[in-house]
Amino acid sequence: MIFDVDQNDRPLLHIIGYTFNSSYNSLEMVHLLQTSVEASSDELDRVIVHELAMSVIYNIPVFLNHDELEESLSKYYNQLYEHGFQLINENYEVKKYKLLDTLVPDFVDQKGELTGEKIPRIYSFSEVKYYKNILMEKLKKLDNAQYVINNLKDGLNELSEGLNSFSRNENRLQEVLTNYPILFGTEYIEVLDKHSFGSEYEADYVLKRYNGLYDVVEIEASTLNVYTKQGNPTSALVHAEQQIMDWLEWIEHNNSYARDKIQELYSPKGYVVIGRSNALTLETKEKLRRRNLVFRYKIEVITYDDLLENAKSLLNLLTGNKSEDD
């Protein structure tokens, strides 16, 4: 078949086939007929889609009459594979069928009443282009997924090395958090470093989510304690929490001004990153858990080790691996 349009830009298909020329005792390829439907544009589209479906099922190649028609034919193949086509069954009922998304399509209806054998066939250029677009989309998703995994691995390695170094460098640890917002979760894609709230406050970090919303972060040194030996919150922790509360209050009362700088800064969550988990006892770990519950996750206090362990769990989840402790 050859895809073409008439003088009114209405789509049609030329049916080309072999005939036997008795005068020369030879086979000849000739134009047998063409589809010609006096109908609405929608009905004509259905006819073209139906004929393309038959060409797929019965292994009939479809070619363009000229290259300028490529986009039009691609549109019909998209419609065929995305939305299916109609057939009349043995009970004279119009039913909708859909080709399976494979390079050698089978076809079934919603109840699986109709099946076809997979046979090698010839693909039109537009059909190959359709499959190419699908394949590129799938590869793009795989590339994005692998990028997330690699980025998470790199962040984990650098944070782990920084925390376990004998000459621990706090500036280097903060740099790691700046470069790898994914350590806070896969929903974070960017860090805005040292963002000012008016002339009064400056946040260490503002984290941008995939959905365009933002959260704020106060970074304290990994060498600081979260609780005292007596089990009370340290002044460093209280100060950091107060910083977050001041920022959140300022954003709430100056929302329009705040969103001049960051458009989607609506009711952000606040993180405090401080200290190491090995400096906490079972009692103070429980106190920290309850403290986070009191703030109802409007403010969350996490240690550097919490970031590390959460990121490890996330990596294991994404890669399907079990942690070494399992």
Tab-separated table of C-alpha atoms in Angstrom:
chain	number	residue	atom	x	y	z
A	1	MET	CA	0.000	0.000	0.000
A	2	ILE	CA	1.050	3.584	-0.615
A	3	PHE	CA	-0.110	6.394	1.647
A	4	ASP	CA	-1.099	9.583	-0.158
A	5	VAL	CA	-3.453	12.585	-0.027
A	6	ASP	CA	-5.821	13.837	-2.714
A	7	GLN	CA	-6.116	17.374	-4.073
A	8	ASN	CA	-8.182	18.314	-1.002
A	9	ASP	CA	-5.535	16.946	1.390
A	10	ARG	CA	-7.773	14.024	2.314
A	11	PRO	CA	-5.767	10.879	3.167
A	12	LEU	CA	-6.036	7.813	0.967
A	13	LEU	CA	-4.260	4.525	0.379
A	14	HIS	CA	-3.263	3.165	-3.028
A	15	ILE	CA	-3.492	-0.611	-3.217
A	16	ILE	CA	-0.610	-1.987	-5.257
A	17	GLY	CA	-0.468	-5.633	-6.291
A	18	TYR	CA	0.798	-8.151	-8.798
A	19	THR	CA	-1.139	-9.159	-11.918
A	20	PHE	CA	-0.268	-11.613	-14.627
A	21	ASN	CA	0.307	-10.101	-18.060
A	22	SER	CA	-0.718	-12.857	-20.444
A	23	SER	CA	0.704	-10.990	-23.427
A	24	TYR	CA	4.211	-11.142	-22.013
A	25	ASN	CA	3.731	-14.116	-19.669
A	26	SER	CA	5.058	-12.081	-16.760
A	27	LEU	CA	4.040	-10.686	-13.409
A	28	GLU	CA	3.574	-6.943	-13.225
A	29	MET	CA	3.091	-4.625	-10.276
A	30	VAL	CA	0.112	-2.364	-10.920
A	31	HIS	CA	-2.188	0.065	-9.157
A	32	LEU	CA	-5.270	-1.994	-8.333
A	33	LEU	CA	-7.481	0.486	-6.474
A	34	GLN	CA	-7.472	3.200	-3.861
A	35	THR	CA	-9.467	3.900	-0.741
A	36	SER	CA	-12.007	6.614	-1.388
A	37	VAL	CA	-14.512	7.416	1.322
A	38	GLU	CA	-17.058	10.192	1.199
A	39	ALA	CA	-17.313	10.783	4.917
A	40	SER	CA	-16.457	13.145	7.722
A	41	SER	CA	-12.862	13.727	8.702
A	42	ASP	CA	-13.249	11.548	11.820
A	43	GLU	CA	-14.768	8.690	9.843
A	44	LEU	CA	-12.048	8.940	7.226
A	45	ASP	CA	-9.411	8.792	9.962
A	46	ARG	CA	-11.036	5.617	11.316
A	47	VAL	CA	-10.891	4.039	7.852
A	48	ILE	CA	-7.189	4.850	7.454
A	49	VAL	CA	-6.393	3.515	10.930
A	50	HIS	CA	-8.357	0.343	10.159
A	51	GLU	CA	-6.455	-0.202	6.894
A	52	LEU	CA	-3.124	0.344	8.634
A	53	ALA	CA	-4.148	-2.213	11.257
A	54	MET	CA	-4.921	-4.731	8.514
A	55	SER	CA	-1.549	-4.017	6.917
A	56	VAL	CA	0.165	-4.846	10.223
A	57	ILE	CA	-1.874	-8.003	10.806
A	58	TYR	CA	-1.475	-9.349	7.258
A	59	ASN	CA	2.118	-8.210	6.803
A	60	ILE	CA	1.456	-5.671	4.051
A	61	PRO	CA	4.115	-2.941	3.783
A	62	VAL	CA	3.009	0.693	3.665
A	63	PHE	CA	5.104	3.320	1.893
A	64	LEU	CA	4.848	7.069	1.471
A	65	ASN	CA	4.031	8.530	-1.917
A	66	HIS	CA	6.447	11.359	-1.037
A	67	ASP	CA	8.503	12.323	2.004
A	68	GLU	CA	6.329	15.301	2.969
A	69	LEU	CA	3.626	12.848	4.089
A	70	GLU	CA	5.768	11.309	6.812
A	71	GLU	CA	4.266	13.380	9.635
A	72	SER	CA	0.696	12.593	8.555
A	73	LEU	CA	1.309	8.851	8.358
A	74	SER	CA	3.131	8.896	11.697
A	75	LYS	CA	0.053	10.511	13.239
A	76	TYR	CA	-2.110	7.604	12.070
A	77	TYR	CA	0.342	5.023	13.399
A	78	ASN	CA	0.359	6.825	16.743
A	79	GLN	CA	-3.428	6.711	16.779
A	80	LEU	CA	-3.410	3.025	15.849
A	81	TYR	CA	-0.971	1.919	18.543
A	82	GLU	CA	-2.175	4.270	21.256
A	83	HIS	CA	-5.959	3.985	20.796
A	84	GLY	CA	-6.553	0.859	18.712
A	85	PHE	CA	-8.962	0.207	15.839
A	86	GLN	CA	-12.473	-1.140	15.254
A	87	LEU	CA	-13.643	-4.435	13.740
A	88	ILE	CA	-17.036	-6.084	13.304
A	89	ASN	CA	-17.114	-9.514	14.946
A	90	GLU	CA	-19.115	-12.599	13.962
A	91	ASN	CA	-22.152	-11.226	15.823
A	92	TYR	CA	-22.013	-8.032	13.753
A	93	GLU	CA	-20.943	-6.045	16.780
A	94	VAL	CA	-18.425	-3.241	16.452
A	95	LYS	CA	-15.598	-3.977	18.848
A	96	LYS	CA	-12.367	-2.162	19.555
A	97	TYR	CA	-9.022	-3.924	19.337
A	98	LYS	CA	-5.505	-2.823	20.121
A	99	LEU	CA	-2.169	-3.975	18.748
A	100	LEU	CA	0.290	-5.064	21.371
A	101	ASP	CA	3.327	-2.846	21.829
A	102	THR	CA	5.914	-5.209	20.356
A	103	LEU	CA	8.086	-5.047	17.288
A	104	VAL	CA	6.134	-8.005	15.893
A	105	PRO	CA	2.598	-7.038	16.980
A	106	ASP	CA	-0.049	-9.459	18.082
A	107	PHE	CA	-3.572	-8.170	18.550
A	108	VAL	CA	-6.257	-8.824	21.151
A	109	ASP	CA	-9.470	-7.213	22.311
A	110	GLN	CA	-10.339	-6.350	25.888
A	111	LYS	CA	-11.617	-9.879	26.573
A	112	GLY	CA	-8.850	-11.635	24.706
A	113	GLU	CA	-11.276	-13.085	22.152
A	114	LEU	CA	-9.122	-12.416	19.122
A	115	THR	CA	-5.486	-13.406	18.764
A	116	GLY	CA	-3.021	-13.457	15.921
A	117	GLU	CA	0.209	-15.299	15.299
A	118	LYS	CA	3.472	-13.394	15.376
A	119	ILE	CA	5.109	-13.495	11.965
A	120	PRO	CA	8.086	-11.606	10.487
A	121	ARG	CA	6.956	-8.620	8.497
A	122	ILE	CA	8.054	-5.449	6.715
A	123	TYR	CA	7.842	-2.128	8.543
A	124	SER	CA	7.078	1.216	6.990
A	125	PHE	CA	9.413	4.095	7.750
A	126	SER	CA	6.716	5.871	9.771
A	127	GLU	CA	6.053	2.747	11.823
A	128	VAL	CA	9.757	2.359	12.547
A	129	LYS	CA	9.812	6.006	13.590
A	130	TYR	CA	6.924	5.355	15.988
A	131	TYR	CA	8.819	2.486	17.621
A	132	LYS	CA	11.979	4.569	17.701
A	133	ASN	CA	10.172	7.322	19.628
A	134	ILE	CA	8.821	4.787	22.130
A	135	LEU	CA	12.256	3.230	22.535
A	136	MET	CA	13.894	6.621	23.040
A	137	GLU	CA	11.355	7.482	25.754
A	138	LYS	CA	12.071	4.196	27.533
A	139	LEU	CA	15.825	4.712	27.245
A	140	LYS	CA	15.428	8.235	28.567
A	141	LYS	CA	13.615	6.914	31.635
A	142	LEU	CA	16.320	4.299	32.173
A	143	ASP	CA	19.018	6.943	31.782
A	144	ASN	CA	17.268	9.163	34.326
A	145	ALA	CA	16.919	6.270	36.767
A	146	GLN	CA	20.583	5.338	36.383
A	147	TYR	CA	21.595	8.971	36.849
A	148	VAL	CA	19.671	9.098	40.144
A	149	ILE	CA	21.341	5.891	41.338
A	150	ASN	CA	24.829	7.040	40.326
A	151	ASN	CA	24.284	10.448	41.896
A	152	LEU	CA	23.110	8.830	45.123
A	153	LYS	CA	26.107	6.469	45.156
A	154	ASP	CA	28.535	9.347	44.658
A	155	GLY	CA	26.908	11.384	47.418
A	156	LEU	CA	26.972	8.404	49.778
A	157	ASN	CA	30.637	7.723	49.114
A	158	GLU	CA	31.686	11.327	49.617
A	159	LEU	CA	29.618	11.799	52.777
A	160	SER	CA	30.897	8.520	54.216
A	161	GLU	CA	34.510	9.409	53.431
A	162	GLY	CA	34.081	12.857	54.937
A	163	LEU	CA	32.557	11.537	58.160
A	164	ASN	CA	35.106	8.751	58.576
A	165	SER	CA	38.157	10.878	57.817
A	166	PHE	CA	40.609	11.352	60.705
A	167	SER	CA	40.941	14.999	59.727
A	168	ARG	CA	37.233	15.663	59.320
A	169	ASN	CA	36.559	18.894	57.441
A	170	GLU	CA	33.195	20.489	58.259
A	171	ASN	CA	33.363	22.762	55.213
A	172	ARG	CA	33.868	19.701	53.033
A	173	LEU	CA	30.835	17.996	54.597
A	174	GLN	CA	28.695	21.039	53.859
A	175	GLU	CA	30.009	21.051	50.307
A	176	VAL	CA	28.896	17.422	49.912
A	177	LEU	CA	25.377	18.318	51.066
A	178	THR	CA	25.363	21.215	48.607
A	179	ASN	CA	26.446	19.029	45.700
A	180	TYR	CA	24.139	16.117	46.519
A	181	PRO	CA	20.642	17.265	47.550
A	182	ILE	CA	19.518	13.698	46.810
A	183	LEU	CA	20.981	12.754	50.212
A	184	PHE	CA	17.863	14.379	51.688
A	185	GLY	CA	15.636	12.275	49.399
A	186	THR	CA	14.921	11.667	45.713
A	187	GLU	CA	12.341	14.464	45.753
A	188	TYR	CA	15.122	17.058	46.006
A	189	ILE	CA	16.903	18.203	42.856
A	190	GLU	CA	18.697	21.427	43.707
A	191	VAL	CA	20.240	23.374	46.583
A	192	LEU	CA	20.144	27.153	46.849
A	193	ASP	CA	23.130	28.008	49.018
A	194	LYS	CA	22.988	30.849	51.580
A	195	HIS	CA	19.533	32.206	50.743
A	196	SER	CA	18.465	35.439	52.468
A	197	PHE	CA	15.043	36.062	53.978
A	198	GLY	CA	14.857	39.833	53.858
A	199	SER	CA	17.675	41.604	55.678
A	200	GLU	CA	17.145	39.664	58.905
A	201	TYR	CA	17.830	36.004	58.185
A	202	GLU	CA	19.951	33.801	55.973
A	203	ALA	CA	19.328	30.084	55.494
A	204	ASP	CA	22.251	27.726	55.033
A	205	TYR	CA	20.358	25.860	52.329
A	206	VAL	CA	17.040	25.970	50.547
A	207	LEU	CA	16.163	22.605	48.981
A	208	LYS	CA	14.143	22.525	45.773
A	209	ARG	CA	11.750	19.625	45.179
A	210	TYR	CA	10.789	18.061	41.836
A	211	ASN	CA	7.312	19.576	42.194
A	212	GLY	CA	8.805	23.069	42.461
A	213	LEU	CA	8.228	23.512	46.211
A	214	TYR	CA	11.031	24.298	48.652
A	215	ASP	CA	12.243	23.341	52.140
A	216	VAL	CA	14.866	25.014	54.342
A	217	VAL	CA	17.925	23.546	56.072
A	218	GLU	CA	20.087	24.674	58.987
A	219	ILE	CA	23.491	22.970	58.943
A	220	GLU	CA	25.438	22.540	62.175
A	221	ALA	CA	28.793	20.831	62.673
A	222	SER	CA	29.010	17.057	62.855
A	223	THR	CA	31.203	17.479	65.948
A	224	LEU	CA	28.420	19.089	67.988
A	225	ASN	CA	26.329	17.087	70.427
A	226	VAL	CA	22.569	16.906	70.113
A	227	TYR	CA	21.987	16.206	73.816
A	228	THR	CA	24.029	16.834	76.937
A	229	LYS	CA	25.213	14.045	79.221
A	230	GLN	CA	22.248	14.889	81.438
A	231	GLY	CA	19.888	14.179	78.529
A	232	ASN	CA	18.939	17.784	77.802
A	233	PRO	CA	18.985	19.359	74.325
A	234	THR	CA	22.231	21.229	73.764
A	235	SER	CA	22.324	24.961	73.164
A	236	ALA	CA	23.481	24.233	69.592
A	237	LEU	CA	20.338	22.182	68.912
A	238	VAL	CA	18.007	24.737	70.502
A	239	HIS	CA	19.675	27.559	68.575
A	240	ALA	CA	19.357	25.675	65.264
A	241	GLU	CA	15.681	24.903	65.882
A	242	GLN	CA	15.054	28.540	66.754
A	243	GLN	CA	16.699	29.561	63.490
A	244	ILE	CA	14.301	27.333	61.568
A	245	MET	CA	11.297	28.662	63.501
A	246	ASP	CA	12.373	32.249	62.810
A	247	TRP	CA	12.653	31.514	59.076
A	248	LEU	CA	9.285	29.758	58.932
A	249	GLU	CA	7.611	32.595	60.826
A	250	TRP	CA	9.200	35.191	58.538
A	251	ILE	CA	8.056	33.284	55.435
A	252	GLU	CA	4.526	33.010	56.828
A	253	HIS	CA	4.277	36.751	57.513
A	254	ASN	CA	6.100	37.857	54.362
A	255	ASN	CA	4.852	35.267	51.916
A	256	SER	CA	4.387	37.565	48.920
A	257	TYR	CA	7.837	39.084	49.362
A	258	ALA	CA	9.424	35.670	49.919
A	259	ARG	CA	7.881	34.348	46.700
A	260	ASP	CA	9.330	37.233	44.707
A	261	LYS	CA	12.665	35.477	45.159
A	262	ILE	CA	11.447	31.860	45.249
A	263	GLN	CA	8.108	31.482	43.515
A	264	GLU	CA	6.931	28.238	45.140
A	265	LEU	CA	8.011	28.983	48.725
A	266	TYR	CA	4.810	27.863	50.445
A	267	SER	CA	4.873	26.617	54.052
A	268	PRO	CA	8.243	24.828	53.800
A	269	LYS	CA	9.537	22.104	56.070
A	270	GLY	CA	12.700	22.793	58.074
A	271	TYR	CA	15.630	20.418	58.556
A	272	VAL	CA	18.340	20.677	61.199
A	273	VAL	CA	21.425	18.590	60.401
A	274	ILE	CA	23.641	18.241	63.455
A	275	GLY	CA	26.002	15.832	65.223
A	276	ARG	CA	26.551	12.084	65.026
A	277	SER	CA	24.262	9.228	65.984
A	278	ASN	CA	26.991	7.399	67.905
A	279	ALA	CA	26.953	10.243	70.438
A	280	LEU	CA	23.321	9.452	71.263
A	281	THR	CA	22.218	6.897	73.836
A	282	LEU	CA	19.082	4.801	73.475
A	283	GLU	CA	17.382	7.268	75.814
A	284	THR	CA	18.399	10.378	73.874
A	285	LYS	CA	17.547	8.711	70.552
A	286	GLU	CA	14.033	8.168	71.880
A	287	LYS	CA	13.929	11.760	73.113
A	288	LEU	CA	14.926	12.984	69.655
A	289	ARG	CA	12.238	10.841	68.040
A	290	ARG	CA	9.593	12.303	70.356
A	291	ARG	CA	10.965	15.808	69.802
A	292	ASN	CA	10.504	15.423	66.052
A	293	LEU	CA	6.959	14.174	66.651
A	294	VAL	CA	6.174	17.249	68.759
A	295	PHE	CA	7.140	19.446	65.823
A	296	ARG	CA	4.905	17.206	63.658
A	297	TYR	CA	7.635	17.052	61.037
A	298	LYS	CA	7.396	20.799	60.449
A	299	ILE	CA	10.929	20.745	61.817
A	300	GLU	CA	12.984	17.564	61.663
A	301	VAL	CA	16.303	17.100	63.436
A	302	ILE	CA	18.608	14.579	61.780
A	303	THR	CA	22.216	13.611	62.366
A	304	TYR	CA	24.788	13.183	59.627
A	305	ASP	CA	24.553	9.441	60.208
A	306	ASP	CA	20.782	9.610	59.720
A	307	LEU	CA	21.402	11.161	56.304
A	308	LEU	CA	23.897	8.426	55.526
A	309	GLU	CA	21.669	5.538	56.638
A	310	ASN	CA	18.551	6.929	54.962
A	311	ALA	CA	20.482	7.335	51.714
A	312	LYS	CA	21.828	3.765	51.970
A	313	SER	CA	18.310	2.417	52.467
A	314	LEU	CA	17.106	4.424	49.492
A	315	LEU	CA	19.930	3.109	47.314
A	316	ASN	CA	19.156	-0.482	48.325
A	317	LEU	CA	15.512	0.106	47.477
A	318	LEU	CA	16.313	1.587	44.060
A	319	THR	CA	18.820	-1.115	43.119
A	320	GLY	CA	16.971	-4.038	44.692
A	321	ASN	CA	19.954	-4.907	46.886
A	322	LYS	CA	19.819	-5.857	50.534
A	323	SER	CA	21.974	-3.992	52.999
A	324	GLU	CA	25.059	-5.697	54.307
A	325	ASP	CA	23.445	-5.991	57.731
A	326	ASP	CA	20.516	-8.051	56.374
